[in-house]
Tab-separated table of C-alpha atoms in Angstrom:
chain	number	residue	atom	x	y	z
A	1	MET	CA	121.638	49.080	62.265
A	2	LEU	CA	119.104	48.684	59.480
A	3	ALA	CA	115.910	50.647	60.105
A	4	ILE	CA	112.952	49.739	57.913
A	5	SER	CA	109.602	51.480	57.710
A	6	ILE	CA	106.481	50.520	55.808
A	7	ARG	CA	103.913	53.313	55.693
A	8	SER	CA	101.204	54.328	53.244
A	9	GLY	CA	102.425	51.965	50.535
A	10	TRP	CA	106.086	52.982	50.777
A	11	LEU	CA	109.081	51.036	51.912
A	12	ARG	CA	111.744	53.263	53.394
A	13	TYR	CA	114.955	52.116	54.930
A	14	ALA	CA	118.295	53.352	56.111
A	15	HIS	CA	121.503	51.691	57.148
A	16	ALA	CA	123.459	53.556	59.778
A	17	ASP	CA	126.351	53.146	62.184
A	18	VAL	CA	126.738	54.714	65.591
A	19	VAL	CA	130.150	56.388	65.754
A	20	ASP	CA	131.105	58.402	68.847
A	21	GLU	CA	127.467	58.645	69.947
A	22	ALA	CA	126.483	60.062	66.576
A	23	ILE	CA	124.468	58.371	63.863
A	24	VAL	CA	126.194	58.115	60.491
A	25	LEU	CA	123.871	57.301	57.616
A	26	ASN	CA	125.286	54.966	54.992
A	27	SER	CA	122.150	54.658	52.883
A	28	LEU	CA	118.698	56.200	52.700
A	29	ILE	CA	116.264	54.652	50.258
A	30	ALA	CA	112.542	54.952	49.520
A	31	THR	CA	110.655	52.548	47.241
A	32	LYS	CA	106.996	52.637	46.319
A	33	LEU	CA	105.320	49.289	46.848
A	34	SER	CA	103.011	47.858	44.245
A	35	LYS	CA	99.329	48.127	45.114
A	36	GLU	CA	98.893	44.456	45.971
A	37	PHE	CA	101.210	44.983	48.945
A	38	HIS	CA	99.467	48.058	50.346
A	39	ARG	CA	97.016	46.071	52.455
A	40	PRO	CA	98.240	42.508	52.775
A	41	ASP	CA	96.106	39.885	54.485
A	42	MET	CA	97.759	39.517	57.890
A	43	ARG	CA	96.319	36.052	58.436
A	44	SER	CA	97.141	34.658	55.016
A	45	VAL	CA	99.382	31.601	54.740
A	46	ASP	CA	101.234	33.357	51.916
A	47	LEU	CA	102.150	36.359	54.033
A	48	SER	CA	105.744	35.200	54.411
A	49	VAL	CA	106.061	35.247	50.604
A	50	VAL	CA	104.638	38.773	50.488
A	51	LEU	CA	107.052	39.842	53.217
A	52	GLY	CA	109.906	38.285	51.284
A	53	VAL	CA	109.047	40.291	48.173
A	54	ILE	CA	108.701	43.521	50.143
A	55	LEU	CA	111.734	43.235	52.383
A	56	GLN	CA	114.289	41.455	50.208
A	57	GLU	CA	115.429	44.735	48.645
A	58	ALA	CA	116.217	46.239	52.040
A	59	LEU	CA	117.978	43.118	53.296
A	60	ARG	CA	120.049	42.824	50.134
A	61	ALA	CA	121.216	46.403	50.543
A	62	CYS	CA	122.294	45.682	54.105
A	63	PRO	CA	125.990	44.794	54.521
A	64	ASP	CA	126.803	41.336	55.852
A	65	TYR	CA	128.338	42.556	59.097
A	66	GLU	CA	125.113	44.311	60.040
A	67	LYS	CA	122.825	42.054	62.031
A	68	GLU	CA	120.341	44.357	63.779
A	69	ILE	CA	117.022	44.920	62.084
A	70	SER	CA	114.469	47.389	63.433
A	71	LEU	CA	111.051	47.801	61.888
A	72	SER	CA	108.268	50.318	62.007
A	73	LEU	CA	104.887	49.385	60.538
A	74	ASP	CA	101.805	51.497	59.964
A	75	GLU	CA	98.235	50.724	60.999
A	76	ARG	CA	97.683	48.527	57.959
A	77	TRP	CA	100.027	46.067	59.642
A	78	VAL	CA	99.829	46.887	63.317
A	79	ASP	CA	96.848	48.221	65.213
A	80	PHE	CA	97.834	50.944	67.667
A	81	GLN	CA	95.739	52.730	70.276
A	82	ILE	CA	96.014	54.766	73.441
A	83	ILE	CA	93.471	53.436	75.929
A	84	PRO	CA	92.315	54.988	79.217
A	85	VAL	CA	92.443	52.770	82.305
A	86	ASP	CA	91.044	53.480	85.772
A	87	LYS	CA	93.799	54.750	88.061
A	88	LYS	CA	92.480	52.708	90.991
A	89	LEU	CA	93.285	49.403	89.284
A	90	ASN	CA	96.550	47.671	90.069
A	91	ALA	CA	98.841	46.268	87.334
A	92	GLU	CA	97.169	42.815	87.182
A	93	GLU	CA	93.691	44.275	87.110
A	94	GLN	CA	94.731	46.687	84.394
A	95	GLU	CA	96.030	43.862	82.220
A	96	ALA	CA	92.873	41.804	82.814
A	97	TYR	CA	90.736	44.806	81.900
A	98	LEU	CA	92.767	45.496	78.739
A	99	ASN	CA	92.562	41.855	77.654
A	100	TRP	CA	88.787	41.862	78.209
A	101	PHE	CA	88.474	45.166	76.306
A	102	MET	CA	90.540	43.884	73.391
A	103	GLU	CA	88.743	40.561	73.285
A	104	ARG	CA	85.424	42.380	72.883
A	105	ARG	CA	86.876	44.666	70.251
A	106	LEU	CA	88.598	41.971	68.193
A	107	GLY	CA	85.809	39.368	68.401
A	108	SER	CA	86.644	36.314	66.313
A	109	LEU	CA	90.136	37.656	65.557
A	110	TRP	CA	91.057	37.553	69.245
A	111	PRO	CA	92.610	34.042	69.322
A	112	SER	CA	94.883	34.751	66.347
A	113	SER	CA	96.176	38.072	67.681
A	114	SER	CA	99.149	39.053	69.818
A	115	LEU	CA	98.629	41.938	72.232
A	116	PHE	CA	101.192	44.321	73.650
A	117	PHE	CA	100.719	47.023	76.281
A	118	SER	CA	102.879	49.676	77.847
A	119	GLN	CA	102.080	52.249	80.494
A	120	VAL	CA	102.164	55.928	79.563
A	121	GLU	CA	103.383	58.335	82.218
A	122	SER	CA	100.193	60.130	83.117
A	123	ASN	CA	100.636	61.672	86.575
A	124	ALA	CA	98.781	64.859	85.771
A	125	SER	CA	95.845	63.045	84.220
A	126	GLU	CA	92.764	61.755	86.007
A	127	GLN	CA	93.174	58.437	84.250
A	128	ASN	CA	96.007	56.130	83.440
A	129	TRP	CA	96.861	55.847	79.773
A	130	VAL	CA	98.154	52.699	78.174
A	131	VAL	CA	99.487	52.264	74.657
A	132	ALA	CA	98.170	49.044	73.133
A	133	SER	CA	99.231	47.305	69.975
A	134	VAL	CA	97.681	44.323	68.229
A	135	MET	CA	99.312	42.267	65.515
A	136	ALA	CA	98.236	39.006	63.922
A	137	LYS	CA	100.237	36.100	65.345
A	138	ASN	CA	100.801	34.815	61.828
A	139	ALA	CA	102.227	38.154	60.665
A	140	LEU	CA	104.489	38.419	63.673
A	141	HIS	CA	105.768	34.879	63.240
A	142	SER	CA	106.294	35.329	59.481
A	143	LEU	CA	108.157	38.575	59.992
A	144	ARG	CA	110.405	37.193	62.693
A	145	SER	CA	111.218	33.981	60.838
A	146	PHE	CA	111.874	35.856	57.581
A	147	VAL	CA	114.404	38.137	59.267
A	148	GLU	CA	116.040	35.203	61.043
A	149	THR	CA	116.233	33.199	57.809
A	150	ALA	CA	118.137	36.111	56.314
A	151	ARG	CA	120.633	35.607	59.198
A	152	LYS	CA	119.701	38.881	60.833
A	153	ASN	CA	118.594	39.685	64.328
A	154	PRO	CA	115.015	41.016	64.668
A	155	VAL	CA	115.661	43.550	67.399
A	156	TRP	CA	112.769	45.982	67.426
A	157	LEU	CA	109.291	46.243	65.936
A	158	GLU	CA	106.919	49.083	66.722
A	159	PRO	CA	103.918	50.912	65.303
A	160	SER	CA	104.877	53.874	63.109
A	161	THR	CA	103.143	56.367	65.419
A	162	LEU	CA	105.622	55.574	68.201
A	163	SER	CA	108.590	55.959	65.835
A	164	MET	CA	107.277	59.363	64.779
A	165	ALA	CA	106.609	60.409	68.362
A	166	ARG	CA	110.243	59.786	69.329
A	167	LEU	CA	111.272	62.402	66.792
A	168	VAL	CA	109.103	65.287	68.008
A	169	THR	CA	108.438	64.744	71.719
A	170	THR	CA	107.830	68.019	73.523
A	171	ASP	CA	107.807	68.632	77.263
A	172	GLY	CA	104.916	71.051	77.369
A	173	PRO	CA	101.573	70.792	75.605
A	174	GLY	CA	102.193	70.475	71.925
A	175	VAL	CA	101.114	69.080	68.611
A	176	SER	CA	103.121	67.843	65.664
A	177	PHE	CA	101.700	67.648	62.165
A	178	PHE	CA	103.218	65.045	59.875
A	179	LYS	CA	102.779	64.887	56.133
A	180	ASP	CA	101.353	61.441	55.488
A	181	HIS	CA	101.112	61.046	51.719
A	182	ARG	CA	98.085	63.238	50.822
A	183	SER	CA	96.812	63.659	54.349
A	184	VAL	CA	98.147	64.942	57.664
A	185	ARG	CA	98.686	63.053	60.887
A	186	ALA	CA	98.651	64.892	64.214
A	187	LEU	CA	100.395	63.708	67.385
A	188	PHE	CA	99.506	65.384	70.686
A	189	PHE	CA	101.927	65.596	73.597
A	190	TYR	CA	101.703	66.573	77.199
A	191	GLY	CA	104.361	66.286	79.882
A	192	GLY	CA	106.804	64.787	77.420
A	193	THR	CA	104.571	61.863	76.497
A	194	LEU	CA	102.396	61.019	73.547
A	195	ARG	CA	98.792	61.289	74.709
A	196	ALA	CA	96.688	61.256	71.531
A	197	PHE	CA	96.859	61.101	67.767
A	198	GLY	CA	94.548	61.387	64.796
A	199	TYR	CA	93.964	62.798	61.328
A	200	PRO	CA	93.089	66.512	61.373
A	201	GLN	CA	91.394	68.461	58.601
A	202	ILE	CA	91.589	72.142	57.733
A	203	ARG	CA	88.962	74.522	56.379
A	204	ASN	CA	89.220	78.324	56.294
A	205	SER	CA	92.419	78.134	58.339
A	206	GLN	CA	90.524	76.340	61.119
A	207	ILE	CA	91.706	72.891	62.122
A	208	SER	CA	89.239	70.213	63.166
A	209	MET	CA	89.817	66.688	64.359
A	210	GLY	CA	88.030	63.632	63.052
A	211	ALA	CA	88.702	60.408	64.900
A	212	ILE	CA	91.079	60.818	67.823
A	213	THR	CA	92.822	57.986	69.625
A	214	GLY	CA	93.867	58.642	73.212
A	215	ASP	CA	93.208	61.689	75.386
A	216	LYS	CA	90.505	63.343	73.333
A	217	ASP	CA	90.003	66.269	75.743
A	218	LEU	CA	93.666	67.169	75.553
A	219	ALA	CA	93.695	66.969	71.754
A	220	VAL	CA	90.588	69.143	71.450
A	221	SER	CA	91.935	71.776	73.828
A	222	ILE	CA	95.297	71.882	72.024
A	223	ILE	CA	93.562	72.267	68.665
A	224	ARG	CA	91.450	75.057	70.140
A	225	MET	CA	94.648	76.833	71.210
A	226	VAL	CA	96.170	76.352	67.782
A	227	ASN	CA	93.089	77.785	66.103
A	228	ALA	CA	93.136	80.773	68.444
A	229	LEU	CA	96.567	81.770	67.192
A	230	GLN	CA	96.331	84.687	64.799
A	231	PRO	CA	98.886	85.190	62.022
A	232	GLY	CA	100.158	88.425	63.591
A	233	SER	CA	100.188	87.320	67.228
A	234	THR	CA	103.478	86.688	68.957
A	235	MET	CA	102.455	84.802	72.089
A	236	SER	CA	102.178	81.038	71.944
A	237	SER	CA	102.058	78.659	74.883
A	238	ILE	CA	102.113	75.482	72.847
A	239	ASP	CA	104.720	73.831	70.696
A	240	ILE	CA	103.559	73.353	67.121
A	241	ARG	CA	105.798	71.367	64.863
A	242	THR	CA	105.513	70.301	61.260
A	243	VAL	CA	107.340	67.472	59.532
A	244	GLY	CA	107.419	67.555	55.744
A	245	GLU	CA	105.557	69.893	53.426
A	246	LEU	CA	101.924	69.650	54.446
A	247	PRO	CA	99.630	69.150	51.438
A	248	GLY	CA	96.666	71.073	49.999
A	249	LYS	CA	95.049	73.749	52.151
A	250	TRP	CA	97.617	73.246	54.881
A	251	ARG	CA	100.190	75.111	52.823
A	252	ALA	CA	98.435	78.467	53.230
A	253	TYR	CA	98.030	77.846	56.940
A	254	VAL	CA	101.705	76.988	57.392
A	255	SER	CA	102.917	80.004	55.408
A	256	SER	CA	100.680	82.408	57.380
A	257	ARG	CA	101.805	81.110	60.785
A	258	LYS	CA	105.458	80.516	60.163
A	259	ARG	CA	106.486	82.293	63.351
A	260	HIS	CA	104.530	79.829	65.477
A	261	LEU	CA	105.609	76.704	63.709
A	262	GLU	CA	108.826	74.830	64.044
A	263	LYS	CA	109.819	72.845	61.015
A	264	ILE	CA	111.448	69.522	61.862
A	265	SER	CA	113.709	67.747	59.436
A	266	PRO	CA	113.934	64.093	60.523
A	267	ILE	CA	117.469	63.333	59.400
A	268	SER	CA	119.077	66.752	59.746
A	269	GLY	CA	120.755	65.716	63.000
A	270	PHE	CA	122.475	62.719	61.417
A	271	LYS	CA	125.800	62.666	59.649
A	272	LYS	CA	125.814	61.376	56.110
A	273	SER	CA	128.602	59.236	54.789
A	274	ARG	CA	130.225	60.234	51.497
A	275	ARG	CA	128.924	57.234	49.625
A	276	ILE	CA	125.278	58.078	50.327
A	277	LYS	CA	123.352	58.864	47.172
A	278	LEU	CA	119.722	59.917	47.244
A	279	LYS	CA	117.428	59.118	44.368
A	280	LYS	CA	116.007	62.089	42.527
A	281	GLY	CA	112.804	63.274	44.155
A	282	THR	CA	113.520	61.632	47.513
A	283	ASP	CA	111.884	63.682	50.230
A	284	GLU	CA	114.004	63.422	53.358
A	285	SER	CA	111.084	64.507	55.516
A	286	ASP	CA	109.337	61.212	54.720
A	287	PHE	CA	111.914	59.325	56.768
A	288	SER	CA	110.370	60.209	60.131
A	289	GLU	CA	109.893	56.628	61.342
A	290	VAL	CA	113.308	55.578	60.076
A	291	ALA	CA	114.823	58.500	61.985
A	292	GLY	CA	112.771	57.581	65.043
A	293	LEU	CA	114.066	54.015	64.942
A	294	LEU	CA	117.642	55.217	64.552
A	295	LEU	CA	117.249	57.608	67.468
A	296	ARG	CA	116.300	54.625	69.603
A	297	SER	CA	119.803	53.242	69.207
A	298	LEU	CA	121.179	56.354	70.930
A	299	THR	CA	118.991	56.079	74.026
B	1	MET	CA	109.100	60.041	78.076
B	2	THR	CA	107.541	58.423	75.016
B	3	PRO	CA	106.208	54.954	75.817
B	4	GLU	CA	108.217	52.091	74.349
B	5	LEU	CA	106.584	49.043	72.836
B	6	ASN	CA	108.514	46.241	71.195
B	7	LEU	CA	106.402	43.754	69.272
B	8	PHE	CA	109.378	41.418	68.979
B	9	GLY	CA	109.346	41.261	72.763
B	10	LYS	CA	107.055	39.625	75.282
B	11	SER	CA	103.345	39.898	74.587
B	12	GLY	CA	101.080	41.400	77.246
B	13	PHE	CA	102.231	44.206	79.520
B	14	GLN	CA	105.723	45.321	78.663
B	15	ASP	CA	107.062	46.951	81.751
B	16	GLN	CA	110.228	49.011	81.646
B	17	GLU	CA	112.323	45.980	82.644
B	18	VAL	CA	111.441	44.162	79.431
B	19	VAL	CA	112.155	47.232	77.376
B	20	SER	CA	115.401	47.922	79.197
B	21	GLU	CA	116.419	44.275	78.710
B	22	PHE	CA	115.988	44.764	74.967
B	23	ASN	CA	117.879	48.029	75.219
B	24	LYS	CA	120.727	46.156	76.880
B	25	ARG	CA	120.701	43.563	74.104
B	26	ILE	CA	120.761	46.307	71.501
B	27	ASP	CA	123.580	48.104	73.316
B	28	LEU	CA	125.548	44.878	73.507
B	29	ALA	CA	125.032	44.204	69.812
B	30	ALA	CA	126.016	47.793	69.012
B	31	GLN	CA	129.137	47.471	71.137
B	32	ASN	CA	130.073	44.236	69.390
B	33	ALA	CA	129.509	45.818	65.986
B	34	ALA	CA	131.606	48.839	67.001
B	35	ARG	CA	134.357	46.556	68.305
B	36	LEU	CA	134.384	44.530	65.088
B	37	LYS	CA	134.498	47.718	63.070
B	38	ALA	CA	137.367	49.099	65.131
B	39	GLU	CA	139.280	45.849	64.698
B	40	ARG	CA	138.688	45.911	60.967
B	41	ARG	CA	139.849	49.519	60.819
B	42	GLN	CA	142.965	48.669	62.808
B	43	ASN	CA	143.770	45.862	60.419
B	44	GLU	CA	143.323	48.186	57.461
B	45	GLU	CA	145.586	50.774	59.114
B	46	ALA	CA	148.225	48.143	59.763
B	47	VAL	CA	148.283	47.366	56.050
B	48	SER	CA	148.734	50.997	54.955
B	49	PRO	CA	152.477	51.907	55.186
B	50	LYS	CA	151.939	55.586	56.072
B	51	GLU	CA	150.170	54.979	59.314
B	52	GLU	CA	152.367	52.325	60.802
B	53	SER	CA	152.652	52.612	64.506
B	54	ALA	CA	155.974	53.436	66.140
B	55	GLU	CA	156.162	50.023	67.739
B	56	LEU	CA	155.637	48.331	64.428
B	57	GLU	CA	158.393	50.495	62.922
B	58	LYS	CA	160.775	49.488	65.690
B	59	VAL	CA	160.070	45.882	65.098
B	60	LEU	CA	160.604	46.320	61.378
B	61	GLN	CA	163.868	48.216	61.954
B	62	GLY	CA	165.066	45.439	64.194
B	63	VAL	CA	164.345	42.984	61.469
B	64	LYS	CA	166.162	45.092	58.862
B	65	SER	CA	169.392	45.471	60.911
B	66	LYS	CA	169.813	41.755	61.322
B	67	LYS	CA	171.908	40.071	58.633
B	68	LYS	CA	170.038	37.613	56.676
B	69	PRO	CA	171.437	34.122	57.282
B	70	LYS	CA	173.244	32.771	54.223
B	71	LYS	CA	171.289	30.228	52.457
B	72	LYS	CA	172.970	26.856	52.147
B	73	ARG	CA	173.972	26.563	48.563
B	74	ARG	CA	172.354	23.584	47.067
B	75	LYS	CA	174.634	21.321	45.054
B	76	LYS	CA	173.708	21.608	41.442
B	77	TYR	CA	174.366	17.961	40.546
B	78	SER	CA	174.586	14.944	42.747
B	79	GLY	CA	177.296	12.253	42.326
B	80	HIS	CA	175.228	9.721	40.529
B	81	GLU	CA	174.044	12.390	38.070
B	82	ILE	CA	177.648	13.251	37.191
B	83	PHE	CA	178.530	9.550	36.912
B	84	SER	CA	175.638	8.820	34.593
B	85	PHE	CA	176.552	11.875	32.487
B	86	VAL	CA	180.159	10.711	32.162
B	87	LEU	CA	179.055	7.176	31.361
B	88	SER	CA	176.642	8.255	28.689
B	89	SER	CA	179.270	10.584	27.181
B	90	ALA	CA	181.735	7.687	27.097
B	91	ILE	CA	179.248	5.439	25.381
B	92	ILE	CA	178.529	8.104	22.780
B	93	ALA	CA	182.254	8.603	22.247
B	94	LEU	CA	182.808	4.875	21.776
B	95	VAL	CA	180.019	4.643	19.253
B	96	LEU	CA	181.450	7.570	17.330
B	97	TRP	CA	184.888	6.070	17.507
B	98	TYR	CA	183.592	2.759	16.210
B	99	PHE	CA	181.814	4.213	13.226
B	100	VAL	CA	184.297	6.864	12.182
B	101	LEU	CA	187.810	6.081	13.439
B	102	LYS	CA	187.794	2.298	13.115
B	103	LYS	CA	186.711	2.522	9.488
B	104	SER	CA	189.694	4.736	8.622
B	105	ILE	CA	192.037	2.304	10.348
B	106	VAL	CA	190.646	-0.570	8.324
B	107	SER	CA	191.032	1.369	5.083
B	108	THR	CA	194.617	2.367	6.005
B	109	VAL	CA	195.506	-1.211	6.654
B	110	SER	CA	194.073	-2.311	3.300
B	111	GLU	CA	196.057	0.346	1.386
B	112	TYR	CA	199.458	-0.209	2.915
B	113	LEU	CA	199.934	-3.897	3.301
B	114	PRO	CA	202.930	-4.912	5.398
B	115	ARG	CA	205.836	-6.536	3.613
B	116	SER	CA	205.542	-9.777	5.480
B	117	PHE	CA	202.018	-9.934	4.415
B	118	GLU	CA	203.027	-9.397	0.755
B	119	VAL	CA	205.525	-12.308	0.967
B	120	HIS	CA	202.877	-14.534	2.399
B	121	GLN	CA	200.580	-13.469	-0.439
B	122	GLN	CA	203.200	-14.336	-3.111
B	123	ASN	CA	203.799	-17.758	-1.563
B	124	SER	CA	200.182	-18.572	-1.597
B	125	ASP	CA	199.840	-17.468	-5.254
B	126	GLY	CA	202.642	-19.742	-6.362
């Protein structure tokens, strides 16, 4: 399986085999994309050319026998949200509501967009939660046809947040902080499901949330619990996980609360083949989405 | 369980059936890939002499014990080749004989003229 991720201007990919229910990594590569590819125009006619330039390196590195391609794209490519829906509505009504909601939100872009929804298990919540993803039809078509032209099978495409979530899902209430270039991304979990995400900030060892997508109340209450933790305290009722070395002021926070934090290394659970060679300066913790995609093949 | 969403799948609501259908497809593809790999590995193992299976060894032993059937010896030269060789040799011999031997005979004859011939010569002179 070839797992490809595009996030924050980086192309990361890994080729792996599943041997005896274990993932064996054959390659693990990260390449910085040139600035013109950081925010491509999803509705441009030339998008397939842009995709070709970006992805050809990964496809060339893929052995001929490998046909499965899985992709994870960040919010520059795929819009991703967690939307509340009234519990009283049945499945058809929910879909009609979501379509209406998205139509209003997208406006003139609505006709050229493809929408995808999936129900989140939300028994304990007062509302139903639905994950919703929007991608330009043109981008989706270009991506699919490019992969097929390369004689590969486009198996899976998901927003990067879902790939990351697969890596750090916790059963109880919990939050996972991911290093995302120079910022930090927080994913909030409850009952084993992703319920909210956003970009937190830190000042004087106090975390605050800016924009939150999903169950805002849950995210705020979890952050409040995290802030209440003192460096010397031993009790903690929430799972706090970090992926990668968090930048800037987060470093001091992480070092003072080591006992409460669990450091997750995305590819530590995978076997590495002998021929694997990592470029100098490659940070393995940046391969969260790639690891998430690979974990999918085990489920 | 983390919600699954496949943008290569059906647009709209992706219930678990759709996702599981894709999972099945992935599993099937993975199984095929694993099978192909195993086959390739088996072929590679068959090539390496150290890891030959017992059955293969038996078969090979059986082959070794059997006497190789004698190859039919091919005749080096066919009849018409020998005939043409003899003929050409004869021609060469005749040519040699003509140029070398016949000349010596002629010269011998000219040196030692027979007596009858001498008489005939005298008669003609007179």
